[in-house]
């Protein structure tokens, strides 16, 4: 059973930084695509960033490119999301998500739609 434990959310002013962490268990970490999706109030869930299991590539939503960085520590079965220069529009519940494969056509969309998710962590960015 895929289990994902996310942490690191909080309240931060615009321009600030946060680092999210997600500890994964119940599956072979190296064999899964893993990343982050978010859902803001009244909005659809969207993929933020992920690391593909098939090619090791990293993917970012256009809205976070240059500001967010995803990384992983396979020895610790942990994935991180470093979020810099946060904006009020980044306010959302962030979920760690994992899937056997996300392909290459729309990896973030596939992860958001089909990925297994743990409980989320709330990120609130004040203006």
Coordinates of C-alpha atoms in Angstrom, one line a residue:
X1 CA 0.0 0.0 0.0
X2 CA 1.4 3.4 -1.0
X3 CA 1.8 5.7 1.9
X4 CA 2.9 9.3 1.7
X5 CA 3.5 11.6 4.6
X6 CA 3.9 15.2 3.7
X7 CA 5.0 18.0 6.0
X8 CA 6.5 21.4 6.0
X9 CA 3.6 23.7 5.1
X10 CA 2.8 26.9 7.0
X11 CA 2.1 30.6 6.7
X12 CA 4.7 32.7 5.0
X13 CA 4.8 36.2 3.5
X14 CA 5.0 36.8 -0.2
X15 CA 8.6 36.4 -1.3
X16 CA 9.4 33.9 1.4
X17 CA 10.4 30.3 1.2
X18 CA 9.2 26.9 2.5
X19 CA 10.5 23.4 2.1
X20 CA 8.1 20.6 1.9
X21 CA 9.1 17.0 2.6
X22 CA 7.4 13.7 1.9
X23 CA 8.3 10.4 3.3
X24 CA 7.2 7.5 1.2
X25 CA 6.6 3.8 2.1
X26 CA 4.8 0.7 0.9
X27 CA 6.4 0.7 -2.5
X28 CA 9.8 0.6 -4.2
X29 CA 10.7 4.3 -4.3
X30 CA 13.0 4.1 -7.3
X31 CA 10.2 2.5 -9.4
X32 CA 7.7 5.2 -9.1
X33 CA 7.2 8.7 -10.4
X34 CA 6.8 10.9 -7.4
X35 CA 6.0 14.6 -6.9
X36 CA 3.7 17.2 -5.7
X37 CA 0.2 18.3 -6.6
X38 CA -1.8 21.2 -5.1
X39 CA -5.4 22.3 -4.8
X40 CA -6.4 25.8 -4.0
X41 CA -9.9 26.5 -2.7
X42 CA -12.4 26.4 -5.5
X43 CA -9.9 25.3 -8.0
X44 CA -9.0 22.0 -9.7
X45 CA -6.1 20.0 -8.5
X46 CA -3.0 20.7 -10.5
X47 CA 0.4 19.1 -10.8
X48 CA 3.2 21.2 -9.5
X49 CA 6.4 19.1 -10.0
X50 CA 7.5 15.5 -10.3
X51 CA 10.4 13.3 -10.9
X52 CA 9.8 10.7 -13.5
X53 CA 10.7 7.1 -12.8
X54 CA 11.2 6.2 -16.4
X55 CA 13.8 8.8 -17.4
X56 CA 14.7 10.6 -14.2
X57 CA 13.6 13.9 -15.6
X58 CA 12.0 16.5 -13.5
X59 CA 9.0 18.4 -14.5
X60 CA 7.6 21.7 -13.3
X61 CA 4.4 23.6 -13.9
X62 CA 5.0 26.8 -15.8
X63 CA 3.7 28.8 -12.8
X64 CA 6.5 27.6 -10.6
X65 CA 9.4 27.2 -12.9
X66 CA 12.4 29.1 -11.6
X67 CA 11.0 29.3 -8.1
X68 CA 10.4 25.7 -7.0
X69 CA 12.9 22.9 -7.0
X70 CA 12.1 19.2 -6.5
X71 CA 14.7 16.7 -5.2
X72 CA 14.8 13.3 -3.7
X73 CA 16.8 11.3 -1.3
X74 CA 16.3 7.7 -2.4
X75 CA 18.1 6.3 0.6
X76 CA 15.5 8.0 2.8
X77 CA 12.6 7.4 0.5
X78 CA 11.9 11.1 0.7
X79 CA 11.1 13.8 -1.8
X80 CA 11.4 17.5 -1.2
X81 CA 10.0 20.6 -2.7
X82 CA 11.9 23.8 -2.1
X83 CA 9.7 26.7 -2.7
X84 CA 11.2 30.2 -3.1
X85 CA 9.8 33.6 -3.9
X86 CA 6.4 32.4 -2.9
X87 CA 3.3 34.2 -4.2
X88 CA -0.2 34.5 -2.8
X89 CA -1.4 32.4 -5.7
X90 CA 0.7 29.5 -4.4
X91 CA -1.7 29.2 -1.5
X92 CA -3.1 25.7 -1.6
X93 CA -3.1 22.3 0.1
X94 CA 0.0 20.5 -1.3
X95 CA -0.1 16.8 -1.6
X96 CA 2.7 14.4 -2.2
X97 CA 1.7 12.0 -5.0
X98 CA 3.1 8.9 -6.6
X99 CA 2.4 6.7 -9.6
X100 CA 4.1 3.9 -11.4
X101 CA 4.6 6.0 -14.5
X102 CA 3.5 9.4 -15.6
X103 CA 4.7 9.1 -19.2
X104 CA 6.1 12.1 -21.1
X105 CA 3.1 13.7 -22.8
X106 CA 1.5 15.3 -19.7
X107 CA 3.3 14.0 -16.6
X108 CA 2.0 16.6 -14.2
X109 CA -1.5 16.1 -15.4
X110 CA -1.3 12.4 -15.1
X111 CA 0.1 12.6 -11.6
X112 CA -2.6 15.0 -10.5
X113 CA -5.4 12.9 -12.0
X114 CA -4.2 9.4 -11.2
X115 CA -1.5 9.6 -8.5
X116 CA -1.9 8.1 -5.1
X117 CA -1.9 10.9 -2.5
X118 CA -1.3 11.2 1.1
X119 CA -2.7 13.8 3.5
X120 CA -1.9 17.3 2.4
X121 CA 0.0 20.1 4.0
X122 CA -1.4 23.6 3.8
X123 CA 0.7 26.4 2.4
X124 CA -0.6 29.9 2.9
X125 CA 1.2 32.9 1.4
X126 CA 0.1 36.3 2.6
X127 CA 0.5 39.4 0.5

